[in-house]
Short mmCIF file of C-alpha atoms in Angstrom, two decimals:
data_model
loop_
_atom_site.label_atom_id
_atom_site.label_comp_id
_atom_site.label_asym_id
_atom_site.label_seq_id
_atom_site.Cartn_x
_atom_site.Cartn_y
_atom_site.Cartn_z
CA UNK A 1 0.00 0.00 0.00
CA UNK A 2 1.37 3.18 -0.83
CA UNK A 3 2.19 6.12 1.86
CA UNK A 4 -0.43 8.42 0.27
CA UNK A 5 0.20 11.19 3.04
CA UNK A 6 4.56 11.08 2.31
CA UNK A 7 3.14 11.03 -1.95
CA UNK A 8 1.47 14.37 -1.31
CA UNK A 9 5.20 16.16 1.16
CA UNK A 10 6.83 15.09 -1.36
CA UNK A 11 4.47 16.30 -4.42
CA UNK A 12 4.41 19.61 -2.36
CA UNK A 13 8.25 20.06 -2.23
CA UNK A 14 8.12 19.40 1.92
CA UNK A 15 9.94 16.34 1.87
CA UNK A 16 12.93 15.89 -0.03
CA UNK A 17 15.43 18.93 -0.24
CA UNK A 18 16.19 20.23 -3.88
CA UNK A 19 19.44 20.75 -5.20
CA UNK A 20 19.35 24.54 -4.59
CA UNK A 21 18.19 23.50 -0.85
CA UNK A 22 21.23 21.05 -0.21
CA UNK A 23 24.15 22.69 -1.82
CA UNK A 24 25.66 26.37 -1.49
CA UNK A 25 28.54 26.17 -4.94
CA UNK A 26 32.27 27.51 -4.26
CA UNK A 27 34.82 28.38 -6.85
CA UNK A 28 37.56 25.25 -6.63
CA UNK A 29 40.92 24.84 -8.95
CA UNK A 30 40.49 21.76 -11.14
CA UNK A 31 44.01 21.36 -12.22
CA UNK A 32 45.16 17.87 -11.65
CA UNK A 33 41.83 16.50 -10.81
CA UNK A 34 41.95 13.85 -13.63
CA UNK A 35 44.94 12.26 -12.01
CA UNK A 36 42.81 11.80 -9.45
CA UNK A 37 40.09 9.98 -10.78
CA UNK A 38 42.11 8.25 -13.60
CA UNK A 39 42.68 4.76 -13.30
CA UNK A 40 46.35 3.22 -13.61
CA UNK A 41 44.90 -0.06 -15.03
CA UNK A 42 41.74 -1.30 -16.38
CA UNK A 43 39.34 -2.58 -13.58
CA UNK A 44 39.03 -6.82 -14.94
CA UNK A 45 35.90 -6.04 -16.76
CA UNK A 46 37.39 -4.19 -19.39
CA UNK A 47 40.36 -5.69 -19.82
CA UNK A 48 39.26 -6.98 -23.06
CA UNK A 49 38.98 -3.77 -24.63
CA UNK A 50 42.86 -2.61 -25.06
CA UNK A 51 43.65 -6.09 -26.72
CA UNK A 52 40.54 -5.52 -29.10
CA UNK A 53 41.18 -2.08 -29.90
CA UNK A 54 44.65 -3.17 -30.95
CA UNK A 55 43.45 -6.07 -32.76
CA UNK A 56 40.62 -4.44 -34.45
CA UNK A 57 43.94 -2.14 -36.06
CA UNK A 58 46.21 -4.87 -37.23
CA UNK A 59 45.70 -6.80 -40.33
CA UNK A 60 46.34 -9.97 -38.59
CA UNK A 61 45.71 -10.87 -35.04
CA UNK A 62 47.58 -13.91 -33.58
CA UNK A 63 46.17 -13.05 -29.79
CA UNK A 64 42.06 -14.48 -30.71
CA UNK A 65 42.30 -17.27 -27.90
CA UNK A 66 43.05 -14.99 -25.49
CA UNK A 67 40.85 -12.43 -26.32
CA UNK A 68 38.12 -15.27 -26.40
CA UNK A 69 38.86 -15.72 -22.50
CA UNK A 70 39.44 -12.33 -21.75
CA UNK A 71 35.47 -11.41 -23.03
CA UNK A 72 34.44 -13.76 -19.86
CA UNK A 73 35.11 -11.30 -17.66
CA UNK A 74 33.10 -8.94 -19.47
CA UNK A 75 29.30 -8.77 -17.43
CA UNK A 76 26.64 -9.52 -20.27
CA UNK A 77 24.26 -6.78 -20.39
CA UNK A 78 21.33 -8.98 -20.46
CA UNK A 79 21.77 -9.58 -16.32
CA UNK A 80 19.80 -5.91 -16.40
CA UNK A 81 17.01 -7.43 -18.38
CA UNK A 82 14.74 -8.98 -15.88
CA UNK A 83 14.77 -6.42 -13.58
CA UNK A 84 11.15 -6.00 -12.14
CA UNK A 85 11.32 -2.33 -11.24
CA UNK A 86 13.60 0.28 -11.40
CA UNK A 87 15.89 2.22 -8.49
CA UNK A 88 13.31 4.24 -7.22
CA UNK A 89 10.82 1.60 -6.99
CA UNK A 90 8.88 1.95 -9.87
CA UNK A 91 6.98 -0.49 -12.42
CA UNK A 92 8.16 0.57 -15.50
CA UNK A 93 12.13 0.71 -15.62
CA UNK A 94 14.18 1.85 -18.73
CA UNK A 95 18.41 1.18 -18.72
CA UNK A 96 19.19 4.61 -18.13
CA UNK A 97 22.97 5.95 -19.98
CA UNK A 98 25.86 7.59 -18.40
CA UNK A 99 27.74 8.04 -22.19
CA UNK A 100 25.03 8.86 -23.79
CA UNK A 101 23.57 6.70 -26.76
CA UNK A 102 23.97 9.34 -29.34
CA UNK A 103 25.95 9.95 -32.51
CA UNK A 104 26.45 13.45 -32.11
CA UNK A 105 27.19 13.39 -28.27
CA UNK A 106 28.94 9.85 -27.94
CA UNK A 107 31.93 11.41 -29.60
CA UNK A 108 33.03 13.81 -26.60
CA UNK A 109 33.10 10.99 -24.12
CA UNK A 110 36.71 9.52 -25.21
CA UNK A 111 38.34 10.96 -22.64
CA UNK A 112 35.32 9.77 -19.96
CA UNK A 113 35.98 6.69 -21.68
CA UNK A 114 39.80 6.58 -21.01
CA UNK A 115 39.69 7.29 -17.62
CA UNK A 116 37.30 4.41 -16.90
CA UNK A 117 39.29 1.91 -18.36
CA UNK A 118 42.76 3.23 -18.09
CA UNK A 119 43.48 3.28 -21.44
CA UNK A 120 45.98 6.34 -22.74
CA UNK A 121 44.08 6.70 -26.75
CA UNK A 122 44.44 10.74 -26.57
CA UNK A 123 47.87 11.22 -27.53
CA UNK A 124 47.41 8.41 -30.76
CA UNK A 125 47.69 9.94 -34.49
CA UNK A 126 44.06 7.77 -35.57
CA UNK A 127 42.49 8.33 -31.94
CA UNK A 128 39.14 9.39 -33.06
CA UNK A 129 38.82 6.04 -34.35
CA UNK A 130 39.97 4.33 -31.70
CA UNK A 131 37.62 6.11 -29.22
CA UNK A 132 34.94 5.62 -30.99
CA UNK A 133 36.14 1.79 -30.83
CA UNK A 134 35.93 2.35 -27.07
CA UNK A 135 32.64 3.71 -27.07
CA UNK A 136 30.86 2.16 -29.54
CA UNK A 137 33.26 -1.52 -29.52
CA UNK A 138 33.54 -3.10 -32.80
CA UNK A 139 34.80 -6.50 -34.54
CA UNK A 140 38.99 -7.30 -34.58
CA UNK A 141 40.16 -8.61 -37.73
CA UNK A 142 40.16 -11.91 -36.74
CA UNK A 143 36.68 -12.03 -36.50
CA UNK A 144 35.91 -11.27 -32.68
CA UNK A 145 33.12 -8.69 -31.77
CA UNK A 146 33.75 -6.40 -28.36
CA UNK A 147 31.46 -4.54 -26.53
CA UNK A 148 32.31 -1.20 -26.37
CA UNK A 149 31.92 1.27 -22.65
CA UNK A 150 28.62 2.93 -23.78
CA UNK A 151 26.77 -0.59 -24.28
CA UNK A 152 28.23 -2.40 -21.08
CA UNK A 153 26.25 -3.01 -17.94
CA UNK A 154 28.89 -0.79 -16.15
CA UNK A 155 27.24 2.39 -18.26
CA UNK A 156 23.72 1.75 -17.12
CA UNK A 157 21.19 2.79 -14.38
CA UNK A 158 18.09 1.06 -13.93
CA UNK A 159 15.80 4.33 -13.87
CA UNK A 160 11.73 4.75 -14.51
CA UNK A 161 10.61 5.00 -18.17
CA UNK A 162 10.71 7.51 -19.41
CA UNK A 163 13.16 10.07 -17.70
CA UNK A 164 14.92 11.80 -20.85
CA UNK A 165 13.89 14.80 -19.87
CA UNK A 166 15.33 15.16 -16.85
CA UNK A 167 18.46 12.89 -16.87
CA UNK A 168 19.11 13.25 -20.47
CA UNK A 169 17.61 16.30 -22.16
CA UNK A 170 17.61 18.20 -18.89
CA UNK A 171 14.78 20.48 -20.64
CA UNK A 172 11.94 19.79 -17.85
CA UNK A 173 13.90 19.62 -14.67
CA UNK A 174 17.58 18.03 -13.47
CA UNK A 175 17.78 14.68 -11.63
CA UNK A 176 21.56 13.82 -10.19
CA UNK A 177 22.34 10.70 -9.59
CA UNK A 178 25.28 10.07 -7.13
CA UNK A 179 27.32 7.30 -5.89
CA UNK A 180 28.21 7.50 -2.43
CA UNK A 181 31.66 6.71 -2.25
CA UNK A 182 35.24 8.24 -2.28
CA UNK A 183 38.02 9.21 -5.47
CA UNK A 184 39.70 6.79 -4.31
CA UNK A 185 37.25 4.19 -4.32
CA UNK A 186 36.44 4.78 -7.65
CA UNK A 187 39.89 4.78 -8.98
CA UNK A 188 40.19 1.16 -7.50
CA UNK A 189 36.90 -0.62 -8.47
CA UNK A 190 35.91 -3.51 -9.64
CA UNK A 191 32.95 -5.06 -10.59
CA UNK A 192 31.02 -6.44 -8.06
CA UNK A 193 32.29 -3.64 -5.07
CA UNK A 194 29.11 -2.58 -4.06
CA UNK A 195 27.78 1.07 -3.12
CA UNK A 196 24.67 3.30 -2.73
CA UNK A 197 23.42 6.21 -4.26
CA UNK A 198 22.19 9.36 -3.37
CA UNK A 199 19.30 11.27 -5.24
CA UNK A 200 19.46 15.02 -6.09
CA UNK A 201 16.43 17.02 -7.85
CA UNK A 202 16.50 20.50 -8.45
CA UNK A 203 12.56 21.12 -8.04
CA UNK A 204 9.50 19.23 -6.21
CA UNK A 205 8.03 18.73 -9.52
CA UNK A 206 10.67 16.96 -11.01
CA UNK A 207 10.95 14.54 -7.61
CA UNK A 208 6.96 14.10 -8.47
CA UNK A 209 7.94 13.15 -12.00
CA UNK A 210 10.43 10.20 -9.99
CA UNK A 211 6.88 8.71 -8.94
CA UNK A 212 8.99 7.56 -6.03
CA UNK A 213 7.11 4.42 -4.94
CA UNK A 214 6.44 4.76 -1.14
CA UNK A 215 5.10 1.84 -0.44
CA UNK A 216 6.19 -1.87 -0.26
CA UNK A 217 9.23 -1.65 -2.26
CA UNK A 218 9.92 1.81 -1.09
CA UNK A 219 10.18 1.07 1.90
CA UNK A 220 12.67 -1.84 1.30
CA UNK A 221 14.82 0.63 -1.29
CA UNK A 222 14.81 4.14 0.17
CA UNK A 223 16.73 5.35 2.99
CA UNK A 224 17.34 8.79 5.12
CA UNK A 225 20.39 9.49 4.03
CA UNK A 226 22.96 10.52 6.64
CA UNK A 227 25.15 13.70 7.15
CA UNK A 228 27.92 11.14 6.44
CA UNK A 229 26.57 10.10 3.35
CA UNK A 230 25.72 13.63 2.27
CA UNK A 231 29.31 14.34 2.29
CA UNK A 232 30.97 11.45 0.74
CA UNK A 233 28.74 11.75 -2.26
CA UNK A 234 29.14 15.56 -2.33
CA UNK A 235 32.83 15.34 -2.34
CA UNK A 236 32.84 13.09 -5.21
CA UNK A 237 30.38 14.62 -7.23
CA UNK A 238 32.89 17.93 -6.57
CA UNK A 239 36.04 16.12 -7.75
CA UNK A 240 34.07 14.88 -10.91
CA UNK A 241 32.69 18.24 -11.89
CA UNK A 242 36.76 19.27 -11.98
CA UNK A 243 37.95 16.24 -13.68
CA UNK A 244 34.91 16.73 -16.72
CA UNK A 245 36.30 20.81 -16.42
CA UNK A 246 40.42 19.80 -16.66
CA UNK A 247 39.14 17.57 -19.70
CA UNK A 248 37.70 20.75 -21.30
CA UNK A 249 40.22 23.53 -20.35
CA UNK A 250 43.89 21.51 -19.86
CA UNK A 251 46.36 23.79 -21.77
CA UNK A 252 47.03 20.58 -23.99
CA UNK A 253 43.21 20.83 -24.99
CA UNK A 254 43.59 17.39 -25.35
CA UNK A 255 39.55 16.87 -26.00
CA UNK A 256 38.37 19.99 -27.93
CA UNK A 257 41.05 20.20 -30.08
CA UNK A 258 40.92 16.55 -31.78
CA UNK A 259 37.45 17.05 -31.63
CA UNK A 260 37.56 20.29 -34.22
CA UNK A 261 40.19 18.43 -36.19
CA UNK A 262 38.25 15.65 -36.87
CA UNK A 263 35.01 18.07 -37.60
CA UNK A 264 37.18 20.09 -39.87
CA UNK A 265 38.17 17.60 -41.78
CA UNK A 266 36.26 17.25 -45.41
CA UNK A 267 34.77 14.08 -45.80
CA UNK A 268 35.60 11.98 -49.09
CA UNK A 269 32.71 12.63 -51.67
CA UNK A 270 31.47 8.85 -51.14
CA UNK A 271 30.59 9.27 -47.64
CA UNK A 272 29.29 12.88 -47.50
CA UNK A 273 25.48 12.04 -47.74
CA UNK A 274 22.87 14.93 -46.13
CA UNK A 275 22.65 12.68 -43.31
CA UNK A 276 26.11 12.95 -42.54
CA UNK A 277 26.35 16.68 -42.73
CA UNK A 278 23.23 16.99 -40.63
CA UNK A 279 25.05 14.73 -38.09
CA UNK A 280 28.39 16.78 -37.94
CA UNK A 281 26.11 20.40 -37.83
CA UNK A 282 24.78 18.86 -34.77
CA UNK A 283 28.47 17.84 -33.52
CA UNK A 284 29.53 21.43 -34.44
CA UNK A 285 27.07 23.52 -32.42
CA UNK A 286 27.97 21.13 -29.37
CA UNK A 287 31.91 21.94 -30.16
CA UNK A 288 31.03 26.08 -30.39
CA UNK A 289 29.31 25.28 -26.90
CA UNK A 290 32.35 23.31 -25.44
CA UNK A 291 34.57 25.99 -26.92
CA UNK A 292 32.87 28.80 -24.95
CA UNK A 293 33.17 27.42 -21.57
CA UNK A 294 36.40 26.23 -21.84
CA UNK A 295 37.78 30.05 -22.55
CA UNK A 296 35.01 30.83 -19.77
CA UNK A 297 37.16 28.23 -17.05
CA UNK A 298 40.51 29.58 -18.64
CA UNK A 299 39.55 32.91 -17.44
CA UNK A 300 38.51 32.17 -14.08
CA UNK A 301 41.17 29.23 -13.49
CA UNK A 302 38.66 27.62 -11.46
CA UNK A 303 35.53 25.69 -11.53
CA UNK A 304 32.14 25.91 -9.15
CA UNK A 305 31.54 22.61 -7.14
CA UNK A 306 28.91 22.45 -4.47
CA UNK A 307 29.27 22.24 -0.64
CA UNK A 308 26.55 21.56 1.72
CA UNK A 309 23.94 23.82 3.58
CA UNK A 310 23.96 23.42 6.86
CA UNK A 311 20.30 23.16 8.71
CA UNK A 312 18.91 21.61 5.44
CA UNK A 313 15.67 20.53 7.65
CA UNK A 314 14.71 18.01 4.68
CA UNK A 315 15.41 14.66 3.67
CA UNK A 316 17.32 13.38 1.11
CA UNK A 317 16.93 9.80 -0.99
CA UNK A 318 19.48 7.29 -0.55
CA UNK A 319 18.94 4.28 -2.60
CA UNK A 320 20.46 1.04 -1.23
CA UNK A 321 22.06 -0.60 -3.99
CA UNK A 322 22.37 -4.21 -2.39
CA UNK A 323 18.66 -4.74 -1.38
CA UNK A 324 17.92 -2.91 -4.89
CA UNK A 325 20.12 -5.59 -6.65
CA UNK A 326 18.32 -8.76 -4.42
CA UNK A 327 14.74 -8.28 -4.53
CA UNK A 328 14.25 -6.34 -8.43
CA UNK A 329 15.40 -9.53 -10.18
CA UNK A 330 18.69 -8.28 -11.72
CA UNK A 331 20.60 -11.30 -12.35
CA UNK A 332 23.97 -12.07 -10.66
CA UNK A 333 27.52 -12.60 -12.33
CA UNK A 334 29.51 -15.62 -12.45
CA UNK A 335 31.38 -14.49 -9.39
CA UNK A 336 27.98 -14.77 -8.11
CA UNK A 337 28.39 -10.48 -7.25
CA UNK A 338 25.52 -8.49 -8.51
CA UNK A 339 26.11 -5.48 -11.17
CA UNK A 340 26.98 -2.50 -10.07
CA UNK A 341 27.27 0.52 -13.04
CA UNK A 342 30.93 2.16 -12.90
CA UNK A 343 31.00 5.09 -10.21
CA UNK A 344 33.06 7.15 -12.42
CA UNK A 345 30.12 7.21 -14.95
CA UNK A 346 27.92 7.60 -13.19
CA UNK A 347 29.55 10.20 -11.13
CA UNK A 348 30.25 11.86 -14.57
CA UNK A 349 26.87 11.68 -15.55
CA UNK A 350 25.79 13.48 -12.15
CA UNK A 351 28.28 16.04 -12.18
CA UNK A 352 27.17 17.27 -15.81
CA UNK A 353 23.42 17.08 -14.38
CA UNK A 354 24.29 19.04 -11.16
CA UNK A 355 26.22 21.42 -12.74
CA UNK A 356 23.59 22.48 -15.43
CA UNK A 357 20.83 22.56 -12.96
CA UNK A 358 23.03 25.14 -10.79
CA UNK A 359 24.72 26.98 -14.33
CA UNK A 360 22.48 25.66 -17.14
CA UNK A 361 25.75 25.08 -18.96
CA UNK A 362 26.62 21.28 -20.14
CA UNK A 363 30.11 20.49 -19.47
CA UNK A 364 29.57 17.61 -21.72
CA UNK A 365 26.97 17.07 -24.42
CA UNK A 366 23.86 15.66 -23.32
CA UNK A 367 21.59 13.78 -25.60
CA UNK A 368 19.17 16.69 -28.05
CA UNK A 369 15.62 15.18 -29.53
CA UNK A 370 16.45 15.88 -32.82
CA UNK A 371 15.81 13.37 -35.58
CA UNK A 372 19.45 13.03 -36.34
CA UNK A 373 20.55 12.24 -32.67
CA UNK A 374 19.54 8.94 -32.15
CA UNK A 375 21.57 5.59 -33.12
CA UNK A 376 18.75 4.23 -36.23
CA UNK A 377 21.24 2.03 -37.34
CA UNK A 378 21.88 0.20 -33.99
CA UNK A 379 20.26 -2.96 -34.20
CA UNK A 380 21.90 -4.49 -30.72
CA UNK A 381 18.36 -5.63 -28.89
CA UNK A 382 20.74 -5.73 -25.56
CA UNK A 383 20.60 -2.10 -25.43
CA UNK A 384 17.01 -1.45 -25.94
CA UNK A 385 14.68 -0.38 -23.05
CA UNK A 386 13.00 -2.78 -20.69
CA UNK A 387 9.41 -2.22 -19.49
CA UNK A 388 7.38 -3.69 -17.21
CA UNK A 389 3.63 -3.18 -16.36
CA UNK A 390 3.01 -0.21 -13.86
CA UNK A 391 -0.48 -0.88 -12.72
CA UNK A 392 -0.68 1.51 -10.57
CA UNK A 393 0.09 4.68 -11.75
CA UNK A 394 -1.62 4.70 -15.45
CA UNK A 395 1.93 4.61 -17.21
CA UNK A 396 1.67 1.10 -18.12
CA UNK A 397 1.81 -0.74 -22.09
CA UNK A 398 -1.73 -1.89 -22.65
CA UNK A 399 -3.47 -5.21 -22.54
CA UNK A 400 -5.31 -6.46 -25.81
CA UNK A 401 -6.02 -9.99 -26.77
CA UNK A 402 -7.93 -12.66 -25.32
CA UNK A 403 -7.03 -12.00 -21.52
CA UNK A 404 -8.03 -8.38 -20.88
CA UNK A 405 -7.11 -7.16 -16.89
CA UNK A 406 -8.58 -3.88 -14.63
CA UNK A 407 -8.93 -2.83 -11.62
CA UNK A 408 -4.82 -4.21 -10.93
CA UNK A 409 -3.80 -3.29 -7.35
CA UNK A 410 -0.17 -3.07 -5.88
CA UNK A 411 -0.77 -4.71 -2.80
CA UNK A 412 -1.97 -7.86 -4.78
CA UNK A 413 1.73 -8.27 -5.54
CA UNK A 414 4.23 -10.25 -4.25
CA UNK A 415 7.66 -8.76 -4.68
CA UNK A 416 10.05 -9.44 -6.77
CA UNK A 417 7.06 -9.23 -9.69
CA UNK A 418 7.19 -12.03 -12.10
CA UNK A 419 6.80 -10.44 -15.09
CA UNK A 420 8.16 -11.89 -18.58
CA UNK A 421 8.32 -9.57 -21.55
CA UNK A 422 8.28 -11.75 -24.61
CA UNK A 423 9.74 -9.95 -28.19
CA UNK A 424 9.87 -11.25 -31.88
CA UNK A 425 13.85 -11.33 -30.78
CA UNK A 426 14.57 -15.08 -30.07
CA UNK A 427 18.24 -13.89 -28.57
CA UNK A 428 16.26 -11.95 -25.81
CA UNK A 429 12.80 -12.80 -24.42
CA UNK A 430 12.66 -9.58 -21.82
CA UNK A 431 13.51 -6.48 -23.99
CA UNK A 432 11.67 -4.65 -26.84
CA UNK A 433 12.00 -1.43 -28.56
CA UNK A 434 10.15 1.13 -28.53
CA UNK A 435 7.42 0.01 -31.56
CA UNK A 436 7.63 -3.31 -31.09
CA UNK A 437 4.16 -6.05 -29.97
CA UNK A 438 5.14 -8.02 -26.88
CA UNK A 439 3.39 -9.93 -24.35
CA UNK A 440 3.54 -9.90 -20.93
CA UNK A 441 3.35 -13.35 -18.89
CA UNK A 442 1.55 -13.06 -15.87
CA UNK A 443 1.39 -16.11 -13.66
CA UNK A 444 -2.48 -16.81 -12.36
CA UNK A 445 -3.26 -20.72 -12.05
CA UNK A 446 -5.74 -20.33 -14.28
CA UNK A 447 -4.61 -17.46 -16.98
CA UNK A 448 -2.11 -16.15 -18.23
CA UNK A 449 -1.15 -14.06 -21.56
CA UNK A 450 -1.40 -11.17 -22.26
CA UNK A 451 -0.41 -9.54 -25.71
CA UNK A 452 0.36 -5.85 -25.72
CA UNK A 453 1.45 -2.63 -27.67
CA UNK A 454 2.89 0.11 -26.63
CA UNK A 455 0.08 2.51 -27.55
CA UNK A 456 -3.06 0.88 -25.76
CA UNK A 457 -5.01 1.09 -22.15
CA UNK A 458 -4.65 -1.47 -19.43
CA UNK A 459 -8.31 -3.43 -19.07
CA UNK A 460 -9.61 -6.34 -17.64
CA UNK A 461 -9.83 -7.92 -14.42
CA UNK A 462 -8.25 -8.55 -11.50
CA UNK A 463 -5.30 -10.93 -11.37
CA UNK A 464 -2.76 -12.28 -8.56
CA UNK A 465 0.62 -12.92 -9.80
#
């Protein structure tokens, strides 16, 4: 049963403390914050990727059986697919991205990509190509594909569906996202060390658009997060907002400056198509942005990162990752450790968020709803969203076919919800895109099926999963 009563505080902004609420913003030097963050070595689940890279550039690989038992280490993105609800306890959950799944914003994340993994690609004559390799992964010449960072597990957040605009777009409010842990921590993960989160909104309307579930799960999920935890995640969201400006403003300019090389140079007639000129227009206007706040940080020599109000006199979320991880239904690795996403990304992703909501400046691209943005030609169905049922709020896919439900009520749910989602995709039976006909399997004794579309209203009758 939801907490109607705690739905309404925090509806009404009473609850939860806002971004502007929690954080006062000081003016902090960001030289040599990368070294701080930057890891020596890749953590073990990408330590396929410098191999492949490397392969993918020779004409003849002689290193295939170890690359073959290097990819075991790498966690298969499908664990994420039968989770039953997202982080904030929510029905309907959608793999949420740290690098961004974009062609014309993926591009500025080779650096974000090379401190993750430890990899040093910025200084290479062809290293466009091999971030993109990074990003994106590709095949090696002798035949092996590799995931690249902005498809792995480690890049994803199970949020609700949808939230693009206000973790992506950032055009209808700002949601931060931020793991509670230390630089140092970070620089030495691996998968499988386990840590919370803490949640940061700017306004009580975009906490209302969280639909934070306050009942069963809720209570199960969410935490008061301490003074302690305040800090720790404050601190680190402050040393990532310096890293992301060093990145833009080092004297080397070691990001914009390979970035306007590679824009200003022509493309051979046979690839120059309308699309593709669209598609670096786009990339362009992001550069000119870059551009201006890196001259902006020059001039200053510093960088704002926030610091907390004392007496906030609200609460604020803290998501606890382990029980998350047990009860939603994510799967577990070989090791038989649960998924966690990379802290550096998503501490990236939170310190572009946090930053924007307090400057509305991006100090990386963020994803733009243009009809040119979005990745038409990838046809990997382990990246799509995942959606599940929300019968409670009116978000959910509809029911059509010969079972028809109504009248659906939380509390007739056991937790962790069984729910199937069945695509035309034989390779996955729990993801679908965003046009697609599935089903969803419910469990009765007596019924069970229920074939739906994206585009239709939940009826019926009751059932008990």
């Amino acid at each position: 049963q939801q907490d109607d009563d705690r739905r309404q505080r925090i509806a009404d902004g009473v609850f939860y403390a806002t971004s502007e609420e929690l954080w006062d913003w000081k003016l902090r030097n960001w030289s040599g914050a990368m070294s701080k963050l930057r890891r020596a070595k890749p953590p073990d689940v990408y330590s396929d990727l410098a191999q492949a890279i490397e392969d993918s550039e020779t004409s003849h690989s002689t290193r295939g059986d170890s690359l073959s038992a290097q990819t075991s280490l790498v966690t298969d993105v499908k664990v994420l697919n039968d989770a039953g609800f997202s982080i904030f306890g929510n029905l309907t959950c959608n793999k949420g991205h740290q690098i961004p799944k974009s062609r014309t914003c993926r591009p500025f994340y080779g650096l974000v990509a090379e401190i993750a993994t430890g990899l040093n690609l910025s200084k290479d004559a062809n290293r466009q190509e091999k971030w993109s390799k990074l990003l994106r992964g590709g095949k090696t010449k002798n035949g092996h594909g590799f995931v690249g960072l902005e498809k792995r597990a480690e890049n994803l957040v199970m949020v609700n569906d949808p939230l693009r605009e206000i973790y992506d777009i950032l055009d209808k409010g700002v949601l931060a996202i931020i793991p509670i842990c230390s630089a140092k921590f970070s620089l030495e993960w691996q998968q499988g060390c386990g840590y919370d989160l803490l949640v940061v909104a700017d306004t009580a309307p975009t906490y209302d658009t969280l639909n934070i579930n306050t009942g069963t799960r809720g209570s199960r999920l969410h935490r008061r997060a301490s003074h302690e935890d305040i800090t720790e995640a404050t601190n680190f969201l402050g040393s990532c907002i310096k890293a992301l400006a060093e990145i833009l403003a080092s004297e080397s300019n070691m990001l914009l400056g390979p970035m306007e090389a590679f824009l200003d140079d022509t493309l051979p007639d046979g690839e120059q198509t309308k699309e593709s000129n669209n598609l670096r227009t786009l990339m362009r206007e992001k550069l000119e942005a870059l551009k201006r706040l890196r001259s902006s940080l020059l001039d200053v020599g510093n960088v704002e990162v926030p610091s907390i109000n004392p007496n906030i006199g609200k609460e604020v979320l803290k998501i606890h990752m382990e029980t998350y991880m047990k009860i939603s239904g994510v799967g577990e690795l070989s090791s038989g450790d649960y998924p966690y996403p990379d802290p550096w990304l998503v501490g990236m992703k939170a310190a572009i968020n946090s930053y924007f909501g307090h400057t509305k400046v991006k100090l990386h691209p963020a994803c733009q709803p243009t009809p040119h943005d979005e990745d038409s030609d990838d046809e990997d169905s382990d990246d799509e969203d995942c959606l599940y049922l929300d019968v409670v709020h009116g978000s959910s896919p509809c029911v059509t076919g010969a079972a028809q439900y109504s009248s659906i009520q939380e509390e007739d749910f056991s937790f962790p919800l069984d729910v199937s989602i069945v695509s035309d995709d034989d390779d996955d039976t729990s993801v679908i895109t965003d046009d697609g006909e599935y089903c969803a399997l419910f469990t009765t004794g007596e019924q069970s099926v229920a074939c739906t579309t994206p585009n239709q209203k939940l009826q019926g009758r009751d059932v008990t999963p």
